[in-house]
Amino acid sequence: ILNVEQSPQSLHVQEGDSTNFTCSFPSSNFYALHWYRWETAKSPEALFVMTLNGDEKKKGQISATLNTKEGYSYLYIKGSQPEDSATYLCAFTGGTSYGKLTFGQGTILTVHP
Amino acid sequence: DVKVTQSSRYLVKRTGEKVFLECVQDMDHENMFWYRQDPGLGLRLIYFSYDVKMKEKGDIPEGYSVSREKKERFSLILESASTNQTSMYLCASSVGGEGNQPQHFGDGTRLSIL
C-alpha cells in the first residue's frame, strides 16, 4: 500500500489568516497528484490535478505547488474565510492504475470568524 | 455537471444481513470507485471498475463484493454485514485513463450495522 501523508492533521486559524498544508507522496513512478476539498454534509470536490514537476495551480485564493522529485505538494489558502472550513484531501496515482487514487488522511481546517 | 447519485444517505442494517449500496453516474464515465471513510484514516479504496463487468480489488476488499452490469451503475455488496463495516461509504467516477482526470463523488452513505 502506497504511503501518502498529510500534515498537519488539523488546523485552527482566524478569518483573514493565510495558511498552508503539506502532502507527501512516493517520488518514484509518479503520474498525478490530486487535491480535493470536502465540506461537511457535502461530497468531496476536486480542486486541482497536477502532473508536472514544478506545476503551480490557482483557483481563487487557493493555490498549490508540486515537487515530484522530492515527493511533496503544498496547498496555500490566502486570507482564509469561514467558508474555507473543510477537510482538504490529497491523493496520489502512479501510472497504469486505471485512475486508482491513494488518499492521505486529510487536513481538517477550521476558520474562526 | 457530473452527477453521482448514491441510493441512500443513511442506512441501518443488522449483523449478518446482505447489504446493497447503489451508485449511478450520468456522464458516461469509464471508471467507478467505492471508498470507505473512517475518522483519522482518510478515504480507503474498496473496489474499482474500469469497464462494464470489469472489477479490481482496492486496498481493503475483504468482506465486500461489487457488480457493474451497466456502465452507469456500480453496486457495492456487503455479503454478511458486520459491525466493523459501520462507516461512511463514498462512490466516485472519472473519465477513463490513468489518473490525470478528477474523480466526481456522490454525497455518501452513512451505514450503521447493529
mmCIF file of N, CA and C in Angstrom, chain A residues 1-82:
data_model
loop_
_atom_site.group_PDB
_atom_site.id
_atom_site.type_symbol
_atom_site.label_atom_id
_atom_site.label_comp_id
_atom_site.label_asym_id
_atom_site.label_seq_id
_atom_site.Cartn_x
_atom_site.Cartn_y
_atom_site.Cartn_z
ATOM 1 N N ILE A 1 0.859 -1.183 0.000
ATOM 2 C CA ILE A 1 0.000 0.000 0.000
ATOM 3 C C ILE A 1 0.901 1.242 0.000
ATOM 4 N N LEU A 2 0.625 2.186 -0.908
ATOM 5 C CA LEU A 2 1.411 3.397 -1.008
ATOM 6 C C LEU A 2 1.166 4.281 0.203
ATOM 7 N N ASN A 3 2.208 5.083 0.567
ATOM 8 C CA ASN A 3 2.105 5.935 1.727
ATOM 9 C C ASN A 3 1.938 7.384 1.299
ATOM 10 N N VAL A 4 0.780 7.960 1.582
ATOM 11 C CA VAL A 4 0.530 9.372 1.310
ATOM 12 C C VAL A 4 0.222 10.023 2.652
ATOM 13 N N GLU A 5 1.036 11.006 3.021
ATOM 14 C CA GLU A 5 0.914 11.620 4.336
ATOM 15 C C GLU A 5 0.561 13.092 4.204
ATOM 16 N N GLN A 6 -0.358 13.543 5.056
ATOM 17 C CA GLN A 6 -0.705 14.959 5.073
ATOM 18 C C GLN A 6 -0.431 15.541 6.445
ATOM 19 N N SER A 7 0.039 16.776 6.464
ATOM 20 C CA SER A 7 0.241 17.468 7.735
ATOM 21 C C SER A 7 -0.102 18.945 7.584
ATOM 22 N N PRO A 8 -0.615 19.557 8.683
ATOM 23 C CA PRO A 8 -0.968 18.903 9.936
ATOM 24 C C PRO A 8 -2.283 18.128 9.802
ATOM 25 N N GLN A 9 -2.658 17.388 10.836
ATOM 26 C CA GLN A 9 -3.936 16.667 10.824
ATOM 27 C C GLN A 9 -5.091 17.645 10.930
ATOM 28 N N SER A 10 -4.908 18.706 11.742
ATOM 29 C CA SER A 10 -5.956 19.715 11.860
ATOM 30 C C SER A 10 -5.323 21.071 12.126
ATOM 31 N N LEU A 11 -6.087 22.099 11.818
ATOM 32 C CA LEU A 11 -5.566 23.458 11.872
ATOM 33 C C LEU A 11 -6.719 24.400 12.206
ATOM 34 N N HIS A 12 -6.498 25.266 13.174
ATOM 35 C CA HIS A 12 -7.474 26.300 13.502
ATOM 36 C C HIS A 12 -6.832 27.649 13.215
ATOM 37 N N VAL A 13 -7.485 28.472 12.404
ATOM 38 C CA VAL A 13 -6.953 29.800 12.084
ATOM 39 C C VAL A 13 -8.069 30.826 12.236
ATOM 40 N N GLN A 14 -7.665 32.092 12.287
ATOM 41 C CA GLN A 14 -8.635 33.181 12.340
ATOM 42 C C GLN A 14 -8.934 33.657 10.921
ATOM 43 N N GLU A 15 -10.134 34.175 10.749
ATOM 44 C CA GLU A 15 -10.522 34.748 9.459
ATOM 45 C C GLU A 15 -9.472 35.766 9.026
ATOM 46 N N GLY A 16 -9.071 35.694 7.750
ATOM 47 C CA GLY A 16 -8.063 36.598 7.223
ATOM 48 C C GLY A 16 -6.658 36.045 7.247
ATOM 49 N N ASP A 17 -6.412 35.003 8.075
ATOM 50 C CA ASP A 17 -5.078 34.392 8.110
ATOM 51 C C ASP A 17 -4.818 33.649 6.809
ATOM 52 N N SER A 18 -3.562 33.583 6.432
ATOM 53 C CA SER A 18 -3.158 32.697 5.333
ATOM 54 C C SER A 18 -2.616 31.424 5.941
ATOM 55 N N THR A 19 -2.797 30.324 5.245
ATOM 56 C CA THR A 19 -2.392 29.049 5.796
ATOM 57 C C THR A 19 -1.881 28.131 4.698
ATOM 58 N N ASN A 20 -1.152 27.123 5.095
ATOM 59 C CA ASN A 20 -0.717 26.135 4.101
ATOM 60 C C ASN A 20 -0.587 24.767 4.745
ATOM 61 N N PHE A 21 -0.760 23.746 3.963
ATOM 62 C CA PHE A 21 -0.555 22.390 4.434
ATOM 63 C C PHE A 21 0.189 21.582 3.381
ATOM 64 N N THR A 22 0.669 20.418 3.841
ATOM 65 C CA THR A 22 1.608 19.624 3.055
ATOM 66 C C THR A 22 1.050 18.250 2.766
ATOM 67 N N CYS A 23 1.368 17.767 1.577
ATOM 68 C CA CYS A 23 1.085 16.380 1.207
ATOM 69 C C CYS A 23 2.393 15.764 0.728
ATOM 70 N N SER A 24 2.793 14.636 1.321
ATOM 71 C CA SER A 24 3.994 13.946 0.834
ATOM 72 C C SER A 24 3.590 12.600 0.260
ATOM 73 N N PHE A 25 4.277 12.196 -0.796
ATOM 74 C CA PHE A 25 3.884 11.005 -1.560
ATOM 75 C C PHE A 25 5.140 10.344 -2.121
ATOM 76 N N PRO A 26 5.030 9.098 -2.625
ATOM 77 C CA PRO A 26 6.208 8.435 -3.197
ATOM 78 C C PRO A 26 6.734 9.213 -4.408
ATOM 79 N N SER A 27 8.030 9.421 -4.470
ATOM 80 C CA SER A 27 8.592 10.196 -5.582
ATOM 81 C C SER A 27 8.881 9.321 -6.807
ATOM 82 N N SER A 28 8.787 7.996 -6.645
ATOM 83 C CA SER A 28 9.014 7.131 -7.806
ATOM 84 C C SER A 28 7.681 6.782 -8.457
ATOM 85 N N ASN A 29 7.706 6.549 -9.776
ATOM 86 C CA ASN A 29 6.510 6.143 -10.508
ATOM 87 C C ASN A 29 5.358 7.131 -10.332
ATOM 88 N N PHE A 30 5.647 8.409 -10.401
ATOM 89 C CA PHE A 30 4.625 9.438 -10.222
ATOM 90 C C PHE A 30 3.840 9.614 -11.517
ATOM 91 N N TYR A 31 2.504 9.796 -11.379
ATOM 92 C CA TYR A 31 1.696 10.138 -12.553
ATOM 93 C C TYR A 31 0.899 11.411 -12.305
ATOM 94 N N ALA A 32 0.212 11.515 -11.179
ATOM 95 C CA ALA A 32 -0.577 12.714 -10.897
ATOM 96 C C ALA A 32 -0.819 12.848 -9.401
ATOM 97 N N LEU A 33 -1.054 14.091 -8.991
ATOM 98 C CA LEU A 33 -1.379 14.397 -7.603
ATOM 99 C C LEU A 33 -2.658 15.237 -7.625
ATOM 100 N N HIS A 34 -3.648 14.781 -6.838
ATOM 101 C CA HIS A 34 -4.947 15.461 -6.797
ATOM 102 C C HIS A 34 -5.131 16.154 -5.447
ATOM 103 N N TRP A 35 -5.844 17.277 -5.450
ATOM 104 C CA TRP A 35 -6.314 17.919 -4.222
ATOM 105 C C TRP A 35 -7.841 18.021 -4.280
ATOM 106 N N TYR A 36 -8.484 17.680 -3.146
ATOM 107 C CA TYR A 36 -9.935 17.768 -3.030
ATOM 108 C C TYR A 36 -10.288 18.543 -1.767
ATOM 109 N N ARG A 37 -11.422 19.212 -1.820
ATOM 110 C CA ARG A 37 -11.984 19.880 -0.636
ATOM 111 C C ARG A 37 -13.276 19.161 -0.277
ATOM 112 N N TRP A 38 -13.431 18.831 1.010
ATOM 113 C CA TRP A 38 -14.616 18.100 1.454
ATOM 114 C C TRP A 38 -15.245 18.883 2.607
ATOM 115 N N GLU A 39 -16.350 19.564 2.266
ATOM 116 C CA GLU A 39 -17.086 20.310 3.288
ATOM 117 C C GLU A 39 -18.081 19.372 3.960
ATOM 118 N N THR A 40 -18.381 19.678 5.207
ATOM 119 C CA THR A 40 -19.319 18.857 5.985
ATOM 120 C C THR A 40 -20.657 18.764 5.268
ATOM 121 N N ALA A 41 -21.199 17.560 5.213
ATOM 122 C CA ALA A 41 -22.511 17.274 4.619
ATOM 123 C C ALA A 41 -22.540 17.455 3.096
ATOM 124 N N LYS A 42 -21.375 17.588 2.502
ATOM 125 C CA LYS A 42 -21.316 17.661 1.033
ATOM 126 C C LYS A 42 -20.398 16.558 0.514
ATOM 127 N N SER A 43 -20.283 16.466 -0.808
ATOM 128 C CA SER A 43 -19.381 15.475 -1.391
ATOM 129 C C SER A 43 -18.020 16.122 -1.655
ATOM 130 N N PRO A 44 -16.938 15.328 -1.629
ATOM 131 C CA PRO A 44 -15.623 15.896 -1.963
ATOM 132 C C PRO A 44 -15.642 16.499 -3.359
ATOM 133 N N GLU A 45 -14.946 17.654 -3.469
ATOM 134 C CA GLU A 45 -14.934 18.388 -4.731
ATOM 135 C C GLU A 45 -13.485 18.557 -5.178
ATOM 136 N N ALA A 46 -13.219 18.261 -6.444
ATOM 137 C CA ALA A 46 -11.852 18.381 -6.946
ATOM 138 C C ALA A 46 -11.421 19.846 -7.001
ATOM 139 N N LEU A 47 -10.213 20.110 -6.489
ATOM 140 C CA LEU A 47 -9.617 21.434 -6.606
ATOM 141 C C LEU A 47 -8.615 21.465 -7.765
ATOM 142 N N PHE A 48 -7.639 20.562 -7.697
ATOM 143 C CA PHE A 48 -6.572 20.556 -8.693
ATOM 144 C C PHE A 48 -6.160 19.129 -9.015
ATOM 145 N N VAL A 49 -5.722 18.926 -10.263
ATOM 146 C CA VAL A 49 -4.988 17.730 -10.640
ATOM 147 C C VAL A 49 -3.664 18.208 -11.227
ATOM 148 N N MET A 50 -2.567 17.746 -10.655
ATOM 149 C CA MET A 50 -1.252 18.252 -11.042
ATOM 150 C C MET A 50 -0.417 17.091 -11.545
ATOM 151 N N THR A 51 0.268 17.319 -12.655
ATOM 152 C CA THR A 51 1.006 16.228 -13.275
ATOM 153 C C THR A 51 2.482 16.534 -13.509
ATOM 154 N N LEU A 52 2.860 17.793 -13.562
ATOM 155 C CA LEU A 52 4.235 18.129 -13.939
ATOM 156 C C LEU A 52 5.023 18.684 -12.766
ATOM 157 N N ASN A 53 6.285 18.267 -12.647
ATOM 158 C CA ASN A 53 7.138 18.811 -11.607
ATOM 159 C C ASN A 53 7.230 20.319 -11.762
ATOM 160 N N GLY A 54 7.071 21.044 -10.653
ATOM 161 C CA GLY A 54 7.127 22.497 -10.713
ATOM 162 C C GLY A 54 5.780 23.154 -11.022
ATOM 163 N N ASP A 55 4.774 22.316 -11.278
ATOM 164 C CA ASP A 55 3.423 22.829 -11.575
ATOM 165 C C ASP A 55 2.936 23.721 -10.449
ATOM 166 N N GLU A 56 2.258 24.808 -10.817
ATOM 167 C CA GLU A 56 1.550 25.633 -9.836
ATOM 168 C C GLU A 56 0.154 25.859 -10.386
ATOM 169 N N LYS A 57 -0.854 25.651 -9.521
ATOM 170 C CA LYS A 57 -2.235 25.851 -9.959
ATOM 171 C C LYS A 57 -2.903 26.814 -8.984
ATOM 172 N N LYS A 58 -3.885 27.573 -9.493
ATOM 173 C CA LYS A 58 -4.555 28.550 -8.640
ATOM 174 C C LYS A 58 -6.047 28.558 -8.955
ATOM 175 N N LYS A 59 -6.840 28.667 -7.860
ATOM 176 C CA LYS A 59 -8.292 28.760 -8.020
ATOM 177 C C LYS A 59 -8.770 29.737 -6.953
ATOM 178 N N GLY A 60 -9.044 30.975 -7.363
ATOM 179 C CA GLY A 60 -9.427 31.991 -6.376
ATOM 180 C C GLY A 60 -8.272 32.246 -5.431
ATOM 181 N N GLN A 61 -8.520 32.094 -4.140
ATOM 182 C CA GLN A 61 -7.489 32.353 -3.126
ATOM 183 C C GLN A 61 -6.712 31.092 -2.761
ATOM 184 N N ILE A 62 -6.983 29.997 -3.453
ATOM 185 C CA ILE A 62 -6.313 28.727 -3.157
ATOM 186 C C ILE A 62 -5.309 28.428 -4.271
ATOM 187 N N SER A 63 -4.121 28.026 -3.880
ATOM 188 C CA SER A 63 -3.114 27.645 -4.873
ATOM 189 C C SER A 63 -2.370 26.413 -4.387
ATOM 190 N N ALA A 64 -1.718 25.747 -5.318
ATOM 191 C CA ALA A 64 -0.978 24.535 -4.983
ATOM 192 C C ALA A 64 0.287 24.469 -5.810
ATOM 193 N N THR A 65 1.321 23.866 -5.211
ATOM 194 C CA THR A 65 2.582 23.636 -5.916
ATOM 195 C C THR A 65 2.926 22.171 -5.843
ATOM 196 N N LEU A 66 3.810 21.742 -6.747
ATOM 197 C CA LEU A 66 4.136 20.321 -6.844
ATOM 198 C C LEU A 66 5.633 20.141 -7.042
ATOM 199 N N ASN A 67 6.218 19.248 -6.243
ATOM 200 C CA ASN A 67 7.619 18.853 -6.412
ATOM 201 C C ASN A 67 7.636 17.324 -6.484
ATOM 202 N N THR A 68 7.735 16.791 -7.690
ATOM 203 C CA THR A 68 7.683 15.338 -7.857
ATOM 204 C C THR A 68 9.018 14.679 -7.528
ATOM 205 N N LYS A 69 10.116 15.437 -7.633
ATOM 206 C CA LYS A 69 11.434 14.835 -7.373
ATOM 207 C C LYS A 69 11.608 14.494 -5.900
ATOM 208 N N GLU A 70 11.080 15.370 -5.041
ATOM 209 C CA GLU A 70 11.195 15.128 -3.603
ATOM 210 C C GLU A 70 9.896 14.595 -3.002
ATOM 211 N N GLY A 71 8.842 14.540 -3.786
ATOM 212 C CA GLY A 71 7.600 13.908 -3.353
ATOM 213 C C GLY A 71 6.780 14.728 -2.369
ATOM 214 N N TYR A 72 6.516 16.012 -2.711
ATOM 215 C CA TYR A 72 5.608 16.772 -1.860
ATOM 216 C C TYR A 72 4.847 17.806 -2.683
ATOM 217 N N SER A 73 3.694 18.187 -2.124
ATOM 218 C CA SER A 73 2.865 19.244 -2.686
ATOM 219 C C SER A 73 2.371 20.113 -1.534
ATOM 220 N N TYR A 74 2.314 21.423 -1.778
ATOM 221 C CA TYR A 74 1.781 22.356 -0.790
ATOM 222 C C TYR A 74 0.467 22.931 -1.305
ATOM 223 N N LEU A 75 -0.475 23.094 -0.379
ATOM 224 C CA LEU A 75 -1.717 23.813 -0.686
ATOM 225 C C LEU A 75 -1.733 25.074 0.165
ATOM 226 N N TYR A 76 -1.960 26.223 -0.487
ATOM 227 C CA TYR A 76 -1.977 27.517 0.216
ATOM 228 C C TYR A 76 -3.371 28.115 0.132
ATOM 229 N N ILE A 77 -3.815 28.697 1.230
ATOM 230 C CA ILE A 77 -5.041 29.490 1.203
ATOM 231 C C ILE A 77 -4.691 30.882 1.710
ATOM 232 N N LYS A 78 -4.933 31.869 0.861
ATOM 233 C CA LYS A 78 -4.604 33.254 1.206
ATOM 234 C C LYS A 78 -5.852 33.934 1.761
ATOM 235 N N GLY A 79 -5.741 34.530 2.945
ATOM 236 C CA GLY A 79 -6.890 35.238 3.514
ATOM 237 C C GLY A 79 -8.082 34.326 3.765
ATOM 238 N N SER A 80 -7.887 33.325 4.631
ATOM 239 C CA SER A 80 -8.934 32.311 4.871
ATOM 240 C C SER A 80 -10.251 32.948 5.315
ATOM 241 N N GLN A 81 -11.337 32.365 4.858
ATOM 242 C CA GLN A 81 -12.688 32.764 5.250
ATOM 243 C C GLN A 81 -13.363 31.589 5.933
ATOM 244 N N PRO A 82 -14.379 31.835 6.761
ATOM 245 C CA PRO A 82 -15.076 30.717 7.426
ATOM 246 C C PRO A 82 -15.583 29.670 6.440
#
